[in-house]
PDB file of C-alpha atoms in Angstrom:
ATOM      1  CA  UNK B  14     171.974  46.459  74.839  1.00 59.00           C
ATOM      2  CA  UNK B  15     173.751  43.287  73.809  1.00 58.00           C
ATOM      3  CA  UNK B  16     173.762  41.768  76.450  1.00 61.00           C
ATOM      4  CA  UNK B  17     169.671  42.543  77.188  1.00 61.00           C
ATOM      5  CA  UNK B  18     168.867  40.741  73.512  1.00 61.00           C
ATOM      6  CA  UNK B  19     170.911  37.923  74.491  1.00 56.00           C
ATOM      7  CA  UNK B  20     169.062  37.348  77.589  1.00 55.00           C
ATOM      8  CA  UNK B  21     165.687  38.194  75.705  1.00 56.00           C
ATOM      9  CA  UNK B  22     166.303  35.539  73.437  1.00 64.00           C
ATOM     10  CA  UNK B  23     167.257  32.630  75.895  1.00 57.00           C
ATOM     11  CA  UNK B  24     164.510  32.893  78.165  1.00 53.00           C
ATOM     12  CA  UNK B  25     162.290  32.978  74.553  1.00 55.00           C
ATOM     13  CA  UNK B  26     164.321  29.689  73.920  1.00 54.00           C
ATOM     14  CA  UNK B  27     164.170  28.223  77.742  1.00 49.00           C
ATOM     15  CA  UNK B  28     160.326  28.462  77.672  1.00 51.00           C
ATOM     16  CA  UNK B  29     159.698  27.557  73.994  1.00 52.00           C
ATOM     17  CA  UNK B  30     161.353  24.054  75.069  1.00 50.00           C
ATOM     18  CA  UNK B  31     159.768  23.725  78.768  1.00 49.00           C
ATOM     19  CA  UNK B  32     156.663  21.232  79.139  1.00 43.00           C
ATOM     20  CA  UNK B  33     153.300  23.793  78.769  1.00 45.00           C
ATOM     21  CA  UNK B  34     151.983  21.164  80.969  1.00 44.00           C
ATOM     22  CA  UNK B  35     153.779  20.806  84.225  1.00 43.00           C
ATOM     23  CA  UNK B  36     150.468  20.258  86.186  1.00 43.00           C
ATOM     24  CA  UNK B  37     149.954  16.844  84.160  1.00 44.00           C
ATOM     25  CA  UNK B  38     146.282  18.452  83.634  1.00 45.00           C
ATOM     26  CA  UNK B  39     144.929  17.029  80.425  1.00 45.00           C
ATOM     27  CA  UNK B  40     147.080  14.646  80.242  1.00 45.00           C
ATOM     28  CA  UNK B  41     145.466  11.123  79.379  1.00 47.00           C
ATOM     29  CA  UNK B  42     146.185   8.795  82.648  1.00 46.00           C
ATOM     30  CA  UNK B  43     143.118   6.706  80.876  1.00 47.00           C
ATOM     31  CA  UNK B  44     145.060   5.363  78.601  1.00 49.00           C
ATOM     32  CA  UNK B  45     146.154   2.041  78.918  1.00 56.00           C
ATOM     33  CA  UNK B  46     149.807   0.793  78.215  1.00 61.00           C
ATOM     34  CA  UNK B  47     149.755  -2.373  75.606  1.00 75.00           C
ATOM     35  CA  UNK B  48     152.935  -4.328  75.305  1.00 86.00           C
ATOM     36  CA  UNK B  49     153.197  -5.445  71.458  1.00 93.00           C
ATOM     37  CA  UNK B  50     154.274  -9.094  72.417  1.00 95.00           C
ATOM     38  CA  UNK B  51     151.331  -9.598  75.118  1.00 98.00           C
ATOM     39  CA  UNK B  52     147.729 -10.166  74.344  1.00 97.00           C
ATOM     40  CA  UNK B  53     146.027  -9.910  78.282  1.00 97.00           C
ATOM     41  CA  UNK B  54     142.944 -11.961  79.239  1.00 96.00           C
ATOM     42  CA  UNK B  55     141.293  -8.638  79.268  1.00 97.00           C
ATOM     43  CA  UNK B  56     141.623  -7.882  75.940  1.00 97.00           C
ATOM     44  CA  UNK B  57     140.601 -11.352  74.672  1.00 97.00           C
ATOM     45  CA  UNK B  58     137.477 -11.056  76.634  1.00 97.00           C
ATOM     46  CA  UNK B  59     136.956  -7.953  74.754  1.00 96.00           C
ATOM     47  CA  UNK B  60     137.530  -9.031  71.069  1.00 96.00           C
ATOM     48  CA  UNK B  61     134.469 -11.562  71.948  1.00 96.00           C
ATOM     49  CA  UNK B  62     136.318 -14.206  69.790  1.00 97.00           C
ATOM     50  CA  UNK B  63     135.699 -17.681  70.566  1.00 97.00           C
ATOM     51  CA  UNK B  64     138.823 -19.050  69.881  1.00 98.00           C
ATOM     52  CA  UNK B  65     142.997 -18.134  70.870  1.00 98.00           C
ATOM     53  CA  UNK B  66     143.492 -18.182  66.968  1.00 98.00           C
ATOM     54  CA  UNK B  67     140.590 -15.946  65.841  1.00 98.00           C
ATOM     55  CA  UNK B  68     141.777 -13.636  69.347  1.00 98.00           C
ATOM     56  CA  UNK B  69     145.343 -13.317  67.762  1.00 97.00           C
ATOM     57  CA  UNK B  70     144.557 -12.911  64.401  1.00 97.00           C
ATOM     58  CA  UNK B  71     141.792  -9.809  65.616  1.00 97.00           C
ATOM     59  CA  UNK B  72     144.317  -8.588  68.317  1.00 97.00           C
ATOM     60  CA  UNK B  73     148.304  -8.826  66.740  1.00 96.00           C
ATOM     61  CA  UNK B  74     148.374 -10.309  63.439  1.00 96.00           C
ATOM     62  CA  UNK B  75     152.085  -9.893  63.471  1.00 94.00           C
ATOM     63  CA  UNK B  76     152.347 -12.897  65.358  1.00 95.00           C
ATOM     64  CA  UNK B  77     150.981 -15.185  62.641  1.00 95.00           C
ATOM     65  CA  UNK B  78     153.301 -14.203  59.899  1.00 91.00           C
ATOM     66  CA  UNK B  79     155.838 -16.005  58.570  1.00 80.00           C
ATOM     67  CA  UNK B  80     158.989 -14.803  59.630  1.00 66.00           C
ATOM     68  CA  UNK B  81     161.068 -16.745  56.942  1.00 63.00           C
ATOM     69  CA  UNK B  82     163.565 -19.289  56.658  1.00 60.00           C
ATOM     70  CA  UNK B  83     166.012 -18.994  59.737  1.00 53.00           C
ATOM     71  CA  UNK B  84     168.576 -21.278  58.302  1.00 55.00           C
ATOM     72  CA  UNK B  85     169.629 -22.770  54.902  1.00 55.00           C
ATOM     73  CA  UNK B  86     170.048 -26.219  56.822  1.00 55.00           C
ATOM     74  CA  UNK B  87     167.071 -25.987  58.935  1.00 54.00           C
ATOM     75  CA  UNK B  88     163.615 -28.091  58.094  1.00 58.00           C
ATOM     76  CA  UNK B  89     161.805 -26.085  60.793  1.00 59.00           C
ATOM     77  CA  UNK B  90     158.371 -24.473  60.342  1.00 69.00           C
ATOM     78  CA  UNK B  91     158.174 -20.751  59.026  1.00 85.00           C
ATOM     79  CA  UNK B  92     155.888 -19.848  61.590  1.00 90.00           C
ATOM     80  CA  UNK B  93     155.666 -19.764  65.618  1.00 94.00           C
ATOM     81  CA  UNK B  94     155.549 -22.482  66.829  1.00 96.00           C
ATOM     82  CA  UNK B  95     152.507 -22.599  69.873  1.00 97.00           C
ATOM     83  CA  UNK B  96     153.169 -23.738  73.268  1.00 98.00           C
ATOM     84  CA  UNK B  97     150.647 -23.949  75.911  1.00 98.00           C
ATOM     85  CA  UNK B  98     151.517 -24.171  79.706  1.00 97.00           C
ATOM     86  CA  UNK B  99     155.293 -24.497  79.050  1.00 95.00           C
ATOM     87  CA  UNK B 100     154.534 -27.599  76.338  1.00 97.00           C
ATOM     88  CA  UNK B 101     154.781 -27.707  72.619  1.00 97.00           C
ATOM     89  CA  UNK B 102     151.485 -27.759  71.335  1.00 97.00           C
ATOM     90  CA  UNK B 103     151.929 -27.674  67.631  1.00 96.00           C
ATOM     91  CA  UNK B 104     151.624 -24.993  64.403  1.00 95.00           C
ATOM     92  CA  UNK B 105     149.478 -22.009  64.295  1.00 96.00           C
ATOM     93  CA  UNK B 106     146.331 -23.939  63.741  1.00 96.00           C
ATOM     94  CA  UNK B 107     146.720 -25.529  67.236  1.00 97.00           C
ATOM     95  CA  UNK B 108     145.392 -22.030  68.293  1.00 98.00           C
ATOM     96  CA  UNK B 109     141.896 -22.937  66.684  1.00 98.00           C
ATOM     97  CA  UNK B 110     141.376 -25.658  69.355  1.00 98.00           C
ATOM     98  CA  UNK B 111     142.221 -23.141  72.663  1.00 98.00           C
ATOM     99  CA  UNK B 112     139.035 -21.839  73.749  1.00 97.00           C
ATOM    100  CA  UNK B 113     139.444 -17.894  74.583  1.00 97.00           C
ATOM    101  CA  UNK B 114     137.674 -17.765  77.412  1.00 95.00           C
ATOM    102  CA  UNK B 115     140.366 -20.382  79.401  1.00 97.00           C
ATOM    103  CA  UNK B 116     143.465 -18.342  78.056  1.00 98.00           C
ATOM    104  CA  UNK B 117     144.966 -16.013  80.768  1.00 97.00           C
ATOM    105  CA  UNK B 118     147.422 -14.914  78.827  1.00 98.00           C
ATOM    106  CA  UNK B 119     149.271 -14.828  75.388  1.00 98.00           C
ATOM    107  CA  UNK B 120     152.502 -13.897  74.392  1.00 98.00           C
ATOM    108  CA  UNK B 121     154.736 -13.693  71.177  1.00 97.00           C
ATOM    109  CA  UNK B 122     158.547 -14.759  71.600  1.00 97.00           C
ATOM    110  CA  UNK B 123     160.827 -13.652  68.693  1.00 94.00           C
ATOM    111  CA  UNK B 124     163.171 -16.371  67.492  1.00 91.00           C
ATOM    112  CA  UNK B 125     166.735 -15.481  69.551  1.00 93.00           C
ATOM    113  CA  UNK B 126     163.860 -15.345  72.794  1.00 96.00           C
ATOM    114  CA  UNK B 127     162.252 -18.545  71.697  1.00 94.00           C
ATOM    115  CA  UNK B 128     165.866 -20.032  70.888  1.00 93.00           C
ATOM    116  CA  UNK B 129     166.688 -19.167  74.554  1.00 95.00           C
ATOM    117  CA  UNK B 130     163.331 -19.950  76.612  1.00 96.00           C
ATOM    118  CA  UNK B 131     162.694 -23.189  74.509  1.00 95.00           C
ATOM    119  CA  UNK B 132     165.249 -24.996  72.443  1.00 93.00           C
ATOM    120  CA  UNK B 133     167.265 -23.880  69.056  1.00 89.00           C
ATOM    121  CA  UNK B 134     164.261 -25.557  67.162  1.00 89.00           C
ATOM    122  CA  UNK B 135     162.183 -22.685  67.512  1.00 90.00           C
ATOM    123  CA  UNK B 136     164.428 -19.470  65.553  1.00 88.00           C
ATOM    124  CA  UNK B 137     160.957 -19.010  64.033  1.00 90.00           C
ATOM    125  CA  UNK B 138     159.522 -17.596  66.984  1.00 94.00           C
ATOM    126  CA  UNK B 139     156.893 -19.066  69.155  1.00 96.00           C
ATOM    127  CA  UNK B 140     153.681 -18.113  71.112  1.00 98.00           C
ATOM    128  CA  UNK B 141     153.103 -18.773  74.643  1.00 98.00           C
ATOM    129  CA  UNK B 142     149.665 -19.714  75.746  1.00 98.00           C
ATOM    130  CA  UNK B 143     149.037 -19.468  79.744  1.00 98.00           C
ATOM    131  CA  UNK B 144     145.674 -20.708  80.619  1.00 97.00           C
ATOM    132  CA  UNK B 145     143.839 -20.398  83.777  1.00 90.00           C
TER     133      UNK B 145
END
């Protein structure tokens, strides 16, 4: 009788803790995957803003925040700095001048991946501007 319980209540634990949808029915394959450090030339063109600042500032303001000093010694700007096509460009406000509609891409590095793509000047952070 033990023994009958026991099993009773593992299979009652075994299926509370299966999937109830194996099938993948009603399951949303319509959703699309966003990485939090890209902004895509498709969603730019869908935030119908003119400009790579005003398409940043709609799409992740995250990367326009200041992410504080990153050294007591360092004289470096709070904020990302912007590069476009693998140059510096300048501070956020370069962004105003990009129009959206040549941007292919954007993308936000932190300050170790900015350190390590382009120079220890940037521990800020900086944001990558790939145009067509």
């Amino acid at each position: 009788m033990l023994k009958r319980i026991s099993c009773a209540i593992a299979v009652a634990a075994l299926t509370a803790c299966a999937s109830t949808n194996s099938s993948g029915a009603g399951s949303n394959t319509g959703a699309v995957h966003r990485e939090s450090n890209v902004i895509t030339q498709e969603e730019i063109a869908a935030s119908m803003e003119s400009n790579a600042y005003d398409a940043v500032a709609r799409l992740r303001p995250l990367f326009l925040k200041t992410r504080g000093r990153t050294s007591i010694n360092a004289q470096g700007d709070e904020h990302a700095t912007v590069f476009v096509d693998g140059q510096r460009y300048g501070d956020l406000n370069a962004l105003k001048s990009i129009v959206a509609n040549q941007i292919h891409v954007i993308r936000y590095f932190s300050g170790p991946e900015a350190v390590t793509k382009f120079g220890m000047e940037y521990g800020s952070g900086a944001i990558e501007v790939l145009t067509r």
